[in-house]
Tab-separated table of C-alpha atoms in Angstrom:
chain	number	residue	atom	x	y	z
A	1	MET	CA	-18.049	-15.397	19.411
A	2	SER	CA	-19.060	-13.856	16.104
A	3	ARG	CA	-17.760	-10.666	14.534
A	4	PRO	CA	-18.577	-8.683	11.405
A	5	ARG	CA	-16.575	-9.949	8.435
A	6	LYS	CA	-13.696	-7.780	7.339
A	7	SER	CA	-10.857	-7.982	4.872
A	8	ALA	CA	-8.234	-10.103	6.617
A	9	GLU	CA	-4.509	-10.107	6.131
A	10	THR	CA	-2.845	-13.226	4.814
A	11	PRO	CA	-2.331	-15.979	7.423
A	12	GLN	CA	1.453	-15.776	7.021
A	13	ALA	CA	1.393	-12.048	7.831
A	14	CYS	CA	0.084	-12.950	11.290
A	15	GLU	CA	3.464	-14.495	12.098
A	16	VAL	CA	4.912	-11.037	12.739
A	17	VAL	CA	2.618	-10.483	15.756
A	18	CYS	CA	4.720	-9.976	18.919
A	19	ARG	CA	7.812	-9.382	16.789
A	20	GLU	CA	7.662	-5.580	16.909
A	21	ARG	CA	10.939	-5.312	18.820
A	22	GLU	CA	12.859	-7.372	16.261
A	23	VAL	CA	11.319	-5.470	13.337
A	24	ALA	CA	12.238	-2.124	14.904
A	25	GLU	CA	15.819	-3.208	15.664
A	26	ILE	CA	16.461	-4.564	12.161
A	27	TYR	CA	14.954	-1.425	10.628
A	28	ARG	CA	17.191	0.757	12.811
A	29	LEU	CA	20.347	-1.130	11.832
A	30	ALA	CA	19.483	-1.347	8.130
A	31	ASN	CA	18.636	2.354	8.074
A	32	LYS	CA	22.216	3.018	9.208
A	33	GLY	CA	23.593	0.874	6.382
A	34	VAL	CA	24.480	-2.073	8.621
A	35	ASN	CA	24.295	-5.564	7.100
A	36	VAL	CA	21.930	-7.749	9.127
A	37	VAL	CA	21.200	-11.478	9.162
A	38	LEU	CA	18.075	-12.770	10.896
A	39	ALA	CA	18.763	-16.304	12.129
A	40	GLY	CA	16.360	-18.845	13.564
A	41	ASP	CA	14.864	-22.319	13.403
A	42	PRO	CA	12.159	-23.228	10.863
A	43	ASP	CA	8.695	-21.717	11.423
A	44	VAL	CA	9.781	-19.034	13.905
A	45	GLY	CA	8.663	-16.270	11.509
A	46	LYS	CA	11.874	-15.135	9.782
A	47	THR	CA	10.175	-14.417	6.444
A	48	ALA	CA	7.315	-12.533	8.123
A	49	VAL	CA	9.769	-10.304	10.001
A	50	LEU	CA	11.798	-9.664	6.838
A	51	ASN	CA	8.615	-8.733	4.967
A	52	ALA	CA	7.623	-6.345	7.757
A	53	VAL	CA	10.998	-4.584	7.659
A	54	TYR	CA	10.835	-4.346	3.867
A	55	GLU	CA	7.336	-2.871	3.997
A	56	ARG	CA	8.438	-0.309	6.563
A	57	PHE	CA	11.147	0.868	4.169
A	58	ALA	CA	8.910	0.690	1.086
A	59	ASN	CA	6.059	2.607	2.717
A	60	GLY	CA	8.158	5.055	4.710
A	61	ARG	CA	10.882	7.552	4.067
A	62	HIS	CA	13.975	5.997	2.573
A	63	THR	CA	15.095	8.814	0.297
A	64	GLY	CA	18.428	8.218	-1.329
A	65	ARG	CA	18.126	4.436	-1.281
A	66	LYS	CA	16.903	1.838	-3.765
A	67	LEU	CA	15.243	-1.379	-2.625
A	68	ALA	CA	15.319	-4.901	-4.057
A	69	PHE	CA	13.763	-8.054	-2.605
A	70	PHE	CA	15.080	-11.523	-3.466
A	71	ARG	CA	12.648	-14.282	-2.526
A	72	SER	CA	13.962	-17.837	-2.431
A	73	TYR	CA	11.745	-20.219	-0.420
A	74	GLY	CA	14.178	-22.962	-1.348
A	75	ASN	CA	13.710	-22.446	-5.071
A	76	LYS	CA	16.742	-21.249	-7.035
A	77	ARG	CA	14.423	-20.125	-9.831
A	78	ASP	CA	12.867	-17.502	-7.549
A	79	ILE	CA	16.277	-15.975	-6.867
A	80	ASP	CA	17.098	-15.997	-10.584
A	81	GLU	CA	13.739	-14.462	-11.474
A	82	SER	CA	14.255	-11.677	-8.941
A	83	LEU	CA	17.684	-11.081	-10.430
A	84	PHE	CA	16.122	-10.954	-13.886
A	85	ALA	CA	13.680	-8.301	-12.666
A	86	ALA	CA	16.472	-6.346	-11.000
A	87	SER	CA	18.526	-6.344	-14.195
A	88	PHE	CA	15.771	-4.428	-15.991
A	89	HIS	CA	14.231	-2.435	-13.128
A	90	HIS	CA	17.206	-1.778	-10.903
A	91	GLY	CA	15.909	1.667	-9.983
A	92	ASP	CA	12.580	0.427	-8.655
A	93	VAL	CA	11.241	-1.642	-5.805
A	94	VAL	CA	11.455	-5.138	-7.256
A	95	VAL	CA	8.383	-7.343	-7.477
A	96	PRO	CA	9.232	-10.360	-9.670
A	97	ASP	CA	6.053	-10.495	-11.742
A	98	LEU	CA	7.364	-10.900	-15.267
A	99	LYS	CA	5.929	-13.026	-18.044
A	100	GLU	CA	7.145	-16.598	-18.348
A	101	GLN	CA	8.463	-16.269	-21.885
A	102	ASN	CA	10.476	-13.160	-20.994
A	103	TYR	CA	12.130	-14.912	-18.082
A	104	GLU	CA	12.876	-18.060	-20.062
A	105	GLY	CA	14.155	-16.113	-23.049
A	106	HIS	CA	16.587	-13.897	-21.161
A	107	CYS	CA	17.579	-15.838	-18.063
A	108	LYS	CA	17.909	-19.464	-19.113
A	109	GLY	CA	21.594	-20.245	-19.347
A	110	ASN	CA	22.530	-16.587	-18.983
A	111	LEU	CA	22.623	-16.027	-15.227
A	112	ALA	CA	26.219	-14.770	-15.250
A	113	GLU	CA	25.243	-12.008	-17.676
A	114	LEU	CA	22.327	-10.982	-15.473
A	115	GLU	CA	24.604	-10.820	-12.433
A	116	ARG	CA	27.051	-8.680	-14.412
A	117	ARG	CA	24.258	-6.285	-15.397
A	118	VAL	CA	23.039	-5.919	-11.822
A	119	ILE	CA	26.549	-5.259	-10.490
A	120	SER	CA	27.130	-2.740	-13.288
A	121	ALA	CA	23.857	-0.979	-12.451
A	122	VAL	CA	24.816	-0.801	-8.772
A	123	GLN	CA	28.283	0.579	-9.533
A	124	SER	CA	26.912	3.277	-11.837
A	125	SER	CA	24.110	4.292	-9.475
A	126	GLU	CA	24.414	7.526	-7.542
A	127	GLU	CA	22.224	6.091	-4.784
A	128	PRO	CA	23.001	3.091	-2.548
A	129	TYR	CA	20.964	-0.110	-2.566
A	130	LEU	CA	19.315	-2.075	0.209
A	131	PHE	CA	18.830	-5.743	-0.719
A	132	PHE	CA	16.464	-8.049	1.151
A	133	VAL	CA	17.286	-11.745	0.681
A	134	ASP	CA	14.921	-14.380	2.075
A	135	GLY	CA	16.572	-17.744	2.661
A	136	MET	CA	20.188	-16.808	2.001
A	137	ASP	CA	21.295	-20.260	3.176
A	138	LYS	CA	19.423	-21.794	0.209
A	139	VAL	CA	21.394	-19.832	-2.387
A	140	GLU	CA	23.839	-21.876	-4.455
A	141	LYS	CA	27.596	-21.361	-4.146
A	142	SER	CA	27.764	-19.014	-7.143
A	143	GLY	CA	25.080	-16.892	-5.504
A	144	PHE	CA	27.298	-16.250	-2.476
A	145	THR	CA	30.025	-15.015	-4.826
A	146	PHE	CA	27.523	-12.662	-6.458
A	147	PHE	CA	26.378	-11.170	-3.158
A	148	ARG	CA	29.973	-10.751	-1.987
A	149	LYS	CA	30.720	-8.832	-5.195
A	150	LEU	CA	27.719	-6.608	-4.500
A	151	LEU	CA	28.983	-5.873	-0.991
A	152	ASP	CA	32.455	-5.126	-2.373
A	153	THR	CA	31.007	-2.266	-4.448
A	154	GLY	CA	30.456	-0.354	-1.217
A	155	LYS	CA	27.004	0.661	-2.445
A	156	VAL	CA	24.970	-2.298	-1.184
A	157	SER	CA	23.784	-3.301	2.262
A	158	ILE	CA	21.872	-6.532	2.867
A	159	VAL	CA	19.185	-7.754	5.237
A	160	ALA	CA	18.870	-11.536	4.985
A	161	THR	CA	17.262	-14.514	6.685
A	162	CYS	CA	19.071	-17.762	7.361
A	163	ARG	CA	18.359	-20.983	9.235
A	164	LYS	CA	20.371	-21.099	12.425
A	165	LYS	CA	21.925	-24.495	11.722
A	166	SER	CA	23.197	-23.281	8.336
A	167	PHE	CA	25.837	-21.086	10.017
A	168	GLU	CA	28.013	-24.184	10.202
A	169	GLY	CA	28.531	-24.013	6.417
A	170	ALA	CA	31.666	-22.308	5.123
A	171	ASN	CA	29.880	-20.143	2.522
A	172	VAL	CA	27.309	-18.868	5.012
A	173	LYS	CA	29.877	-18.297	7.748
A	174	ASP	CA	32.183	-16.371	5.399
A	175	LEU	CA	29.461	-14.134	3.950
A	176	PHE	CA	27.914	-13.270	7.310
A	177	SER	CA	31.200	-12.725	9.161
A	178	THR	CA	30.728	-8.937	9.006
A	179	PHE	CA	26.943	-8.944	9.518
A	180	ASP	CA	25.090	-8.049	12.698
A	181	ARG	CA	23.238	-11.214	13.698
A	182	ILE	CA	19.789	-11.150	15.291
A	183	ASN	CA	18.473	-14.456	16.621
A	184	LEU	CA	14.729	-14.950	16.301
A	185	ARG	CA	13.610	-17.147	19.177
A	186	PRO	CA	10.303	-19.003	19.678
A	187	LEU	CA	7.435	-17.106	21.302
A	188	ASN	CA	6.709	-17.573	24.985
A	189	ASP	CA	3.307	-18.842	26.147
A	190	GLN	CA	1.905	-15.333	26.656
A	191	ALA	CA	2.919	-14.259	23.152
A	192	VAL	CA	1.359	-17.420	21.696
A	193	GLY	CA	-1.905	-16.397	23.380
A	194	VAL	CA	-1.660	-12.926	21.837
A	195	LEU	CA	-1.084	-14.475	18.400
A	196	VAL	CA	-4.083	-16.789	18.857
A	197	ASP	CA	-6.288	-13.795	19.736
A	198	HIS	CA	-4.976	-11.989	16.668
A	199	MET	CA	-5.733	-14.936	14.376
A	200	VAL	CA	-9.262	-15.219	15.751
A	201	GLU	CA	-9.904	-11.482	15.442
A	202	GLU	CA	-8.228	-10.883	12.105
A	203	HIS	CA	-9.835	-13.843	10.327
A	204	ASP	CA	-13.264	-13.536	11.912
A	205	ILE	CA	-13.128	-17.043	13.402
A	206	GLU	CA	-16.128	-18.309	15.331
A	207	VAL	CA	-15.013	-19.973	18.564
A	208	THR	CA	-16.488	-20.200	22.061
A	209	GLU	CA	-14.741	-18.649	25.049
A	210	GLU	CA	-14.251	-22.125	26.547
A	211	ASP	CA	-12.606	-23.472	23.405
A	212	LEU	CA	-10.436	-20.368	23.081
A	213	ALA	CA	-9.218	-20.800	26.657
A	214	GLU	CA	-8.395	-24.463	25.982
A	215	ILE	CA	-6.501	-23.537	22.814
A	216	LYS	CA	-4.405	-20.970	24.670
A	217	ARG	CA	-3.670	-23.473	27.419
A	218	LYS	CA	-2.597	-26.380	25.204
A	219	LEU	CA	-1.299	-24.848	21.967
A	220	PRO	CA	2.004	-23.444	23.342
A	221	ARG	CA	3.194	-26.964	24.184
A	222	VAL	CA	2.045	-28.339	20.836
A	223	VAL	CA	3.815	-25.754	18.647
A	224	ALA	CA	6.786	-24.951	20.911
A	225	GLY	CA	6.386	-21.209	20.326
A	226	ARG	CA	6.716	-21.330	16.524
A	227	PRO	CA	4.422	-18.772	14.799
A	228	GLY	CA	4.638	-20.633	11.489
A	229	ALA	CA	3.401	-23.810	13.158
A	230	ILE	CA	0.510	-21.883	14.744
A	231	VAL	CA	-0.553	-20.512	11.366
A	232	GLN	CA	-0.325	-23.976	9.801
A	233	LYS	CA	-2.454	-25.431	12.593
A	234	PHE	CA	-5.110	-22.754	12.152
A	235	GLN	CA	-5.210	-23.263	8.398
A	236	ARG	CA	-5.693	-27.015	8.811
A	237	ALA	CA	-8.278	-26.680	11.563
A	238	LEU	CA	-10.426	-23.960	9.969
A	239	LYS	CA	-13.636	-25.121	8.336
A	240	GLU	CA	-15.777	-22.272	7.016
A	241	ARG	CA	-14.555	-19.883	9.732
A	242	ARG	CA	-15.329	-22.419	12.479
A	243	LEU	CA	-12.456	-24.051	14.326
A	244	ASP	CA	-11.990	-27.769	14.752
A	245	VAL	CA	-10.506	-27.363	18.222
A	246	ARG	CA	-9.364	-30.988	18.498
A	247	ALA	CA	-7.449	-30.719	15.228
A	248	LEU	CA	-5.844	-27.495	16.422
A	249	ILE	CA	-4.420	-28.772	19.709
A	250	GLU	CA	-3.731	-32.407	18.839
A	251	ASP	CA	-1.987	-34.596	16.269
A	252	PHE	CA	0.796	-32.156	15.392
A	253	PRO	CA	4.302	-33.423	14.565
A	254	ILE	CA	6.742	-33.217	17.437
A	255	ALA	CA	8.207	-29.753	17.837
A	256	PRO	CA	11.969	-29.433	17.412
A	257	GLY	CA	14.150	-28.717	20.400
A	258	LYS	CA	11.813	-28.628	23.358
A	259	PHE	CA	10.754	-32.274	23.399
A	260	VAL	CA	13.318	-33.987	21.206
A	261	TYR	CA	15.308	-34.965	24.292
A	262	ALA	CA	12.406	-37.215	25.322
A	263	GLY	CA	12.859	-39.305	22.202
A	264	TRP	CA	16.588	-39.784	22.733
A	265	MET	CA	16.106	-40.527	26.424
A	266	SER	CA	13.359	-43.024	25.691
A	267	ALA	CA	15.481	-44.831	23.131
A	268	GLY	CA	18.446	-44.947	25.516
A	269	LEU	CA	16.414	-46.213	28.449
A	270	PHE	CA	14.679	-48.778	26.305
A	271	GLY	CA	18.063	-50.023	25.122
A	272	CYS	CA	19.278	-50.261	28.724
A	273	ALA	CA	16.153	-52.178	29.666
A	274	LEU	CA	16.682	-54.661	26.844
A	275	GLY	CA	20.295	-55.057	27.938
A	276	TYR	CA	19.235	-55.803	31.498
A	277	ARG	CA	16.661	-58.311	30.255
A	278	TYR	CA	19.410	-60.121	28.355
A	279	PHE	CA	21.734	-59.918	31.376
A	280	LEU	CA	19.067	-61.367	33.700
A	281	ARG	CA	18.816	-64.479	31.602
A	282	VAL	CA	22.426	-65.187	32.566
A	283	THR	CA	22.580	-64.140	36.248
A	284	GLY	CA	19.021	-64.185	37.562
A	285	ASP	CA	20.049	-61.829	40.405
A	286	PRO	CA	16.928	-60.320	42.131
A	287	ALA	CA	18.641	-56.914	42.412
A	288	ASP	CA	19.151	-56.894	38.665
A	289	LEU	CA	15.514	-57.837	38.207
A	290	VAL	CA	14.435	-54.814	40.262
A	291	MET	CA	16.803	-52.485	38.391
A	292	GLY	CA	15.555	-53.793	35.050
A	293	GLY	CA	11.988	-53.086	36.113
A	294	ILE	CA	12.864	-49.531	37.173
A	295	ILE	CA	14.565	-48.805	33.863
A	296	MET	CA	11.663	-50.251	31.899
A	297	ALA	CA	9.193	-48.138	33.898
A	298	ALA	CA	11.270	-44.996	33.267
A	299	ALA	CA	11.382	-45.809	29.564
A	300	LEU	CA	7.601	-46.139	29.446
A	301	ILE	CA	7.205	-42.784	31.221
A	302	PHE	CA	9.448	-41.045	28.704
A	303	PHE	CA	7.576	-42.685	25.836
A	304	ARG	CA	4.401	-41.264	27.346
A	305	VAL	CA	5.971	-37.803	27.488
A	306	LEU	CA	7.051	-38.150	23.883
A	307	LYS	CA	3.558	-39.178	22.822
A	308	GLY	CA	2.064	-36.199	24.621
A	309	ALA	CA	4.487	-33.859	22.840
A	310	SER	CA	3.535	-35.118	19.425
């Protein structure tokens, strides 16, 4: 199917499709001054949802509140650079787009001073702040202290993203103890189909109805409901707006959670089978021979399942 070309949104922005309920709930809580943490596994769309909430505040009515966005993506420098921007533009919506020499000249080795300036600006402000922090679990230990100091001013509320498994850490657990937690779960098969349609429509992708139906049928199992994985697959499979369908629905790394049990079960059964083989050399009992064969067959079946999930 072919459509007129239009200006498409970024691929990552597509990850927020079918997340309207989560965006609305986080916006409602944050608008009341409630601290919120959005938790989830990798590639479920945490950053896309956080961006959508931020844009709703930035483009809507949020009178009496100042916004700041701290982007991390696993890079401490990005947090520091956002802090550098906030220290000079604490009354504005922060977009860290400052010149390299300015950042290096003022921030290198002087992070504590920047944190002090931001806290001072918050304390002296007549209006409260709403901070968005992407990847809070990737912030270093001193960063948690800084954000706790901000919360202690009584003038800051925070909306943050965090990997679900990181809640086991003491720093994360302590900081988020008073936050409302929203868990971002993988998309169901129907929602994956909606996201696929959106990707095809938004990016003017040429694909036949038959191929589109096959993608919708097979892709949910391949990506395990992760919007980020869907976007990655589309980006890899796209060639001049035409989809390599085979690349889209095959040869993707095993999805976490849904099929991992197959790997553990296969390894366990294979170990049992090897044990029985060793035991048979000693006893030679026919019943043991049959049981060893059954275990080996089960192991092969689980290996097949694992291969199909990858």
